[in-house]
């Protein structure tokens, strides 16, 4: 595995330490931390232990010639990194390894890092907004926001860092804002936004335009039925050209399509529910593409947030020192991308992590898969 490929994107991070007091190169500590997180490390002591067990492997690569730093030193170095610089390095790397396709869906959503709550200062847990390419399961980028309400300002900032040309960007109702829609269109992408009561007039207009589908006879071809977890769920999808609604709301740049997703659920207990979810889009979506996009948006929950919590125990991570929570969140995304890029081993993310923790040959494979596109740049 060529370390030059890694250093191409992460080797220029500014070292926050005074040059006269540097005992361990920043690159060595950074590479150790990424490798440890790939192998399932959840805290500073885990990172130190991983490095001690595999010190020979690191030294064969020319790293840590004088031995490994203790966990407090690792924590002090990582927590002082500039998170903005690190995010930019990550996004440049992610865009180099992600093979975008025309019309690719990029889902954007936020997640709270519950373990980052600072008990001493009572500072709130941090909130990360992520962009996820659903087709190949790659995290494209993320930004920190201090509170859920600030997601509205974080999303445009994240979008401006990404290459979304030709992509369809899906966001839940929190991101249904004219500025966000305008940013997406300006950058050459299309939006698919959920519409709820926070846009009352628009929501009412969309609802009225799609009302004929509420009572229309259902074509079984358009209905998907799923059984499992003690319930039966049926879903159907309908689209309509924006027409008069687009004329009434010119502030929604490029508005072309309205859509409704109708969901029916029957619980094992006999309880029933019926839900209508409304959407607007700047793309000319047919029924099939709209249905696929709405379903795929939830992959950011199932294939990213759920994996981060269940496989990587993100919510249980109590690290909040300095900028460490944000940096380690980004490293988990980096590790997840690399683990998914390694396809020779058909295994879960957690199992891949365990194998990487025990077998440095496999860890080399994971790193090579994740860094291959870098070396080709």
PDB file of N, CA and C in Angstrom, residues 91-144:
ATOM      1  N   UNK A  91     -13.414  15.463   1.827  1.00  0.00           N
ATOM      2  CA  UNK A  91     -14.308  15.654   0.678  1.00  0.00           C
ATOM      3  C   UNK A  91     -13.549  15.509  -0.632  1.00  0.00           C
ATOM      4  N   UNK A  92     -12.334  16.058  -0.701  1.00  0.00           N
ATOM      5  CA  UNK A  92     -11.528  15.906  -1.915  1.00  0.00           C
ATOM      6  C   UNK A  92     -11.224  14.436  -2.178  1.00  0.00           C
ATOM      7  N   UNK A  93     -10.906  13.692  -1.108  1.00  0.00           N
ATOM      8  CA  UNK A  93     -10.657  12.262  -1.272  1.00  0.00           C
ATOM      9  C   UNK A  93     -11.925  11.536  -1.716  1.00  0.00           C
ATOM     10  N   UNK A  94     -13.063  11.798  -1.043  1.00  0.00           N
ATOM     11  CA  UNK A  94     -14.304  11.104  -1.355  1.00  0.00           C
ATOM     12  C   UNK A  94     -14.717  11.332  -2.804  1.00  0.00           C
ATOM     13  N   UNK A  95     -14.532  12.560  -3.286  1.00  0.00           N
ATOM     14  CA  UNK A  95     -14.903  12.853  -4.671  1.00  0.00           C
ATOM     15  C   UNK A  95     -13.964  12.171  -5.655  1.00  0.00           C
ATOM     16  N   UNK A  96     -12.746  11.897  -5.236  1.00  0.00           N
ATOM     17  CA  UNK A  96     -11.806  11.218  -6.133  1.00  0.00           C
ATOM     18  C   UNK A  96     -12.103   9.729  -6.235  1.00  0.00           C
ATOM     19  N   UNK A  97     -12.680   9.132  -5.182  1.00  0.00           N
ATOM     20  CA  UNK A  97     -12.917   7.685  -5.191  1.00  0.00           C
ATOM     21  C   UNK A  97     -14.335   7.323  -5.605  1.00  0.00           C
ATOM     22  N   UNK A  98     -15.242   8.294  -5.604  1.00  0.00           N
ATOM     23  CA  UNK A  98     -16.633   8.002  -5.943  1.00  0.00           C
ATOM     24  C   UNK A  98     -16.857   8.160  -7.441  1.00  0.00           C
ATOM     25  N   UNK A  99     -17.289   7.082  -8.093  1.00  0.00           N
ATOM     26  CA  UNK A  99     -17.587   7.129  -9.520  1.00  0.00           C
ATOM     27  C   UNK A  99     -19.034   7.573  -9.694  1.00  0.00           C
ATOM     28  N   UNK A 100     -19.229   8.864  -9.939  1.00  0.00           N
ATOM     29  CA  UNK A 100     -20.585   9.398 -10.062  1.00  0.00           C
ATOM     30  C   UNK A 100     -21.213   8.978 -11.371  1.00  0.00           C
ATOM     31  N   UNK A 101     -22.529   8.781 -11.338  1.00  0.00           N
ATOM     32  CA  UNK A 101     -23.291   8.484 -12.545  1.00  0.00           C
ATOM     33  C   UNK A 101     -24.366   9.550 -12.717  1.00  0.00           C
ATOM     34  N   UNK A 102     -24.788   9.772 -13.943  1.00  0.00           N
ATOM     35  CA  UNK A 102     -25.815  10.773 -14.226  1.00  0.00           C
ATOM     36  C   UNK A 102     -27.093  10.410 -13.475  1.00  0.00           C
ATOM     37  N   UNK A 103     -27.632  11.386 -12.754  1.00  0.00           N
ATOM     38  CA  UNK A 103     -28.863  11.150 -12.006  1.00  0.00           C
ATOM     39  C   UNK A 103     -28.644  10.466 -10.671  1.00  0.00           C
ATOM     40  N   UNK A 104     -27.392  10.299 -10.245  1.00  0.00           N
ATOM     41  CA  UNK A 104     -27.091   9.652  -8.969  1.00  0.00           C
ATOM     42  C   UNK A 104     -27.798  10.372  -7.825  1.00  0.00           C
ATOM     43  N   UNK A 105     -28.321   9.601  -6.872  1.00  0.00           N
ATOM     44  CA  UNK A 105     -29.003  10.188  -5.726  1.00  0.00           C
ATOM     45  C   UNK A 105     -28.015  10.425  -4.598  1.00  0.00           C
ATOM     46  N   UNK A 106     -27.972  11.667  -4.113  1.00  0.00           N
ATOM     47  CA  UNK A 106     -27.189  12.022  -2.938  1.00  0.00           C
ATOM     48  C   UNK A 106     -28.172  12.419  -1.853  1.00  0.00           C
ATOM     49  N   UNK A 107     -28.238  11.628  -0.793  1.00  0.00           N
ATOM     50  CA  UNK A 107     -29.144  11.899   0.322  1.00  0.00           C
ATOM     51  C   UNK A 107     -28.414  12.712   1.378  1.00  0.00           C
ATOM     52  N   UNK A 108     -29.096  13.731   1.905  1.00  0.00           N
ATOM     53  CA  UNK A 108     -28.506  14.574   2.940  1.00  0.00           C
ATOM     54  C   UNK A 108     -29.384  14.514   4.191  1.00  0.00           C
ATOM     55  N   UNK A 109     -28.733  14.278   5.335  1.00  0.00           N
ATOM     56  CA  UNK A 109     -29.476  14.195   6.586  1.00  0.00           C
ATOM     57  C   UNK A 109     -28.513  14.433   7.742  1.00  0.00           C
ATOM     58  N   UNK A 110     -29.066  14.724   8.902  1.00  0.00           N
ATOM     59  CA  UNK A 110     -28.259  15.015  10.082  1.00  0.00           C
ATOM     60  C   UNK A 110     -28.316  13.902  11.106  1.00  0.00           C
ATOM     61  N   UNK A 111     -27.297  13.884  11.987  1.00  0.00           N
ATOM     62  CA  UNK A 111     -27.224  12.887  13.052  1.00  0.00           C
ATOM     63  C   UNK A 111     -26.527  13.499  14.261  1.00  0.00           C
ATOM     64  N   UNK A 112     -27.094  13.274  15.435  1.00  0.00           N
ATOM     65  CA  UNK A 112     -26.498  13.758  16.671  1.00  0.00           C
ATOM     66  C   UNK A 112     -25.468  12.756  17.171  1.00  0.00           C
ATOM     67  N   UNK A 113     -24.292  13.232  17.581  1.00  0.00           N
ATOM     68  CA  UNK A 113     -23.288  12.383  18.233  1.00  0.00           C
ATOM     69  C   UNK A 113     -23.555  12.455  19.738  1.00  0.00           C
ATOM     70  N   UNK A 114     -24.354  11.537  20.222  1.00  0.00           N
ATOM     71  CA  UNK A 114     -24.869  11.634  21.598  1.00  0.00           C
ATOM     72  C   UNK A 114     -23.764  11.583  22.644  1.00  0.00           C
ATOM     73  N   UNK A 115     -22.708  10.847  22.358  1.00  0.00           N
ATOM     74  CA  UNK A 115     -21.622  10.744  23.321  1.00  0.00           C
ATOM     75  C   UNK A 115     -20.764  11.984  23.424  1.00  0.00           C
ATOM     76  N   UNK A 116     -20.967  12.960  22.534  1.00  0.00           N
ATOM     77  CA  UNK A 116     -20.139  14.172  22.550  1.00  0.00           C
ATOM     78  C   UNK A 116     -20.670  15.232  23.498  1.00  0.00           C
ATOM     79  N   UNK A 117     -21.742  14.929  24.227  1.00  0.00           N
ATOM     80  CA  UNK A 117     -22.272  15.878  25.216  1.00  0.00           C
ATOM     81  C   UNK A 117     -21.216  16.121  26.292  1.00  0.00           C
ATOM     82  N   UNK A 118     -20.902  17.392  26.562  1.00  0.00           N
ATOM     83  CA  UNK A 118     -19.874  17.742  27.529  1.00  0.00           C
ATOM     84  C   UNK A 118     -20.506  17.968  28.892  1.00  0.00           C
ATOM     85  N   UNK A 119     -20.282  16.998  29.774  1.00  0.00           N
ATOM     86  CA  UNK A 119     -20.943  17.037  31.078  1.00  0.00           C
ATOM     87  C   UNK A 119     -20.471  18.184  31.951  1.00  0.00           C
ATOM     88  N   UNK A 120     -19.155  18.475  31.903  1.00  0.00           N
ATOM     89  CA  UNK A 120     -18.625  19.533  32.769  1.00  0.00           C
ATOM     90  C   UNK A 120     -19.180  20.903  32.402  1.00  0.00           C
ATOM     91  N   UNK A 121     -19.144  21.227  31.110  1.00  0.00           N
ATOM     92  CA  UNK A 121     -19.613  22.546  30.656  1.00  0.00           C
ATOM     93  C   UNK A 121     -21.075  22.526  30.234  1.00  0.00           C
ATOM     94  N   UNK A 122     -21.672  21.320  30.208  1.00  0.00           N
ATOM     95  CA  UNK A 122     -23.064  21.143  29.777  1.00  0.00           C
ATOM     96  C   UNK A 122     -23.288  21.640  28.350  1.00  0.00           C
ATOM     97  N   UNK A 123     -22.248  21.546  27.546  1.00  0.00           N
ATOM     98  CA  UNK A 123     -22.372  21.926  26.143  1.00  0.00           C
ATOM     99  C   UNK A 123     -23.054  20.806  25.371  1.00  0.00           C
ATOM    100  N   UNK A 124     -23.984  21.180  24.519  1.00  0.00           N
ATOM    101  CA  UNK A 124     -24.795  20.199  23.802  1.00  0.00           C
ATOM    102  C   UNK A 124     -23.954  19.273  22.942  1.00  0.00           C
ATOM    103  N   UNK A 125     -24.492  18.073  22.728  1.00  0.00           N
ATOM    104  CA  UNK A 125     -23.866  17.141  21.800  1.00  0.00           C
ATOM    105  C   UNK A 125     -23.847  17.765  20.410  1.00  0.00           C
ATOM    106  N   UNK A 126     -22.811  17.461  19.641  1.00  0.00           N
ATOM    107  CA  UNK A 126     -22.707  18.077  18.321  1.00  0.00           C
ATOM    108  C   UNK A 126     -23.587  17.326  17.324  1.00  0.00           C
ATOM    109  N   UNK A 127     -23.946  18.027  16.274  1.00  0.00           N
ATOM    110  CA  UNK A 127     -24.854  17.506  15.246  1.00  0.00           C
ATOM    111  C   UNK A 127     -24.113  17.567  13.924  1.00  0.00           C
ATOM    112  N   UNK A 128     -24.022  16.414  13.237  1.00  0.00           N
ATOM    113  CA  UNK A 128     -23.314  16.340  11.962  1.00  0.00           C
ATOM    114  C   UNK A 128     -24.312  16.171  10.825  1.00  0.00           C
ATOM    115  N   UNK A 129     -24.129  16.935   9.757  1.00  0.00           N
ATOM    116  CA  UNK A 129     -24.940  16.793   8.550  1.00  0.00           C
ATOM    117  C   UNK A 129     -24.079  16.111   7.497  1.00  0.00           C
ATOM    118  N   UNK A 130     -24.587  14.988   6.951  1.00  0.00           N
ATOM    119  CA  UNK A 130     -23.797  14.188   6.018  1.00  0.00           C
ATOM    120  C   UNK A 130     -24.464  14.109   4.652  1.00  0.00           C
ATOM    121  N   UNK A 131     -23.632  13.966   3.624  1.00  0.00           N
ATOM    122  CA  UNK A 131     -24.101  13.716   2.257  1.00  0.00           C
ATOM    123  C   UNK A 131     -23.663  12.305   1.886  1.00  0.00           C
ATOM    124  N   UNK A 132     -24.629  11.491   1.425  1.00  0.00           N
ATOM    125  CA  UNK A 132     -24.402  10.066   1.218  1.00  0.00           C
ATOM    126  C   UNK A 132     -24.827   9.666  -0.182  1.00  0.00           C
ATOM    127  N   UNK A 133     -23.875   9.157  -0.980  1.00  0.00           N
ATOM    128  CA  UNK A 133     -24.188   8.653  -2.321  1.00  0.00           C
ATOM    129  C   UNK A 133     -24.799   7.267  -2.161  1.00  0.00           C
ATOM    130  N   UNK A 134     -26.109   7.165  -2.359  1.00  0.00           N
ATOM    131  CA  UNK A 134     -26.814   5.932  -2.021  1.00  0.00           C
ATOM    132  C   UNK A 134     -26.474   4.778  -2.953  1.00  0.00           C
ATOM    133  N   UNK A 135     -26.078   5.068  -4.188  1.00  0.00           N
ATOM    134  CA  UNK A 135     -25.825   4.017  -5.152  1.00  0.00           C
ATOM    135  C   UNK A 135     -24.681   3.102  -4.767  1.00  0.00           C
ATOM    136  N   UNK A 136     -23.578   3.691  -4.249  1.00  0.00           N
ATOM    137  CA  UNK A 136     -22.426   2.865  -3.882  1.00  0.00           C
ATOM    138  C   UNK A 136     -22.069   2.962  -2.410  1.00  0.00           C
ATOM    139  N   UNK A 137     -22.932   3.625  -1.618  1.00  0.00           N
ATOM    140  CA  UNK A 137     -22.729   3.663  -0.176  1.00  0.00           C
ATOM    141  C   UNK A 137     -21.535   4.465   0.279  1.00  0.00           C
ATOM    142  N   UNK A 138     -21.188   5.530  -0.439  1.00  0.00           N
ATOM    143  CA  UNK A 138     -20.033   6.359  -0.103  1.00  0.00           C
ATOM    144  C   UNK A 138     -20.479   7.648   0.576  1.00  0.00           C
ATOM    145  N   UNK A 139     -19.858   7.967   1.707  1.00  0.00           N
ATOM    146  CA  UNK A 139     -20.078   9.260   2.360  1.00  0.00           C
ATOM    147  C   UNK A 139     -19.286  10.301   1.586  1.00  0.00           C
ATOM    148  N   UNK A 140     -19.993  11.314   1.046  1.00  0.00           N
ATOM    149  CA  UNK A 140     -19.341  12.322   0.218  1.00  0.00           C
ATOM    150  C   UNK A 140     -18.764  13.471   1.035  1.00  0.00           C
ATOM    151  N   UNK A 141     -19.337  13.696   2.214  1.00  0.00           N
ATOM    152  CA  UNK A 141     -18.853  14.791   3.045  1.00  0.00           C
ATOM    153  C   UNK A 141     -19.771  15.003   4.220  1.00  0.00           C
ATOM    154  N   UNK A 142     -19.318  15.791   5.182  1.00  0.00           N
ATOM    155  CA  UNK A 142     -20.126  16.112   6.354  1.00  0.00           C
ATOM    156  C   UNK A 142     -19.641  17.417   6.965  1.00  0.00           C
ATOM    157  N   UNK A 143     -20.544  18.084   7.654  1.00  0.00           N
ATOM    158  CA  UNK A 143     -20.213  19.313   8.365  1.00  0.00           C
ATOM    159  C   UNK A 143     -20.895  19.306   9.720  1.00  0.00           C
ATOM    160  N   UNK A 144     -20.271  19.941  10.662  1.00  0.00           N
ATOM    161  CA  UNK A 144     -20.818  20.033  12.016  1.00  0.00           C
ATOM    162  C   UNK A 144     -21.740  21.235  12.126  1.00  0.00           C
TER     163      UNK A 144
END
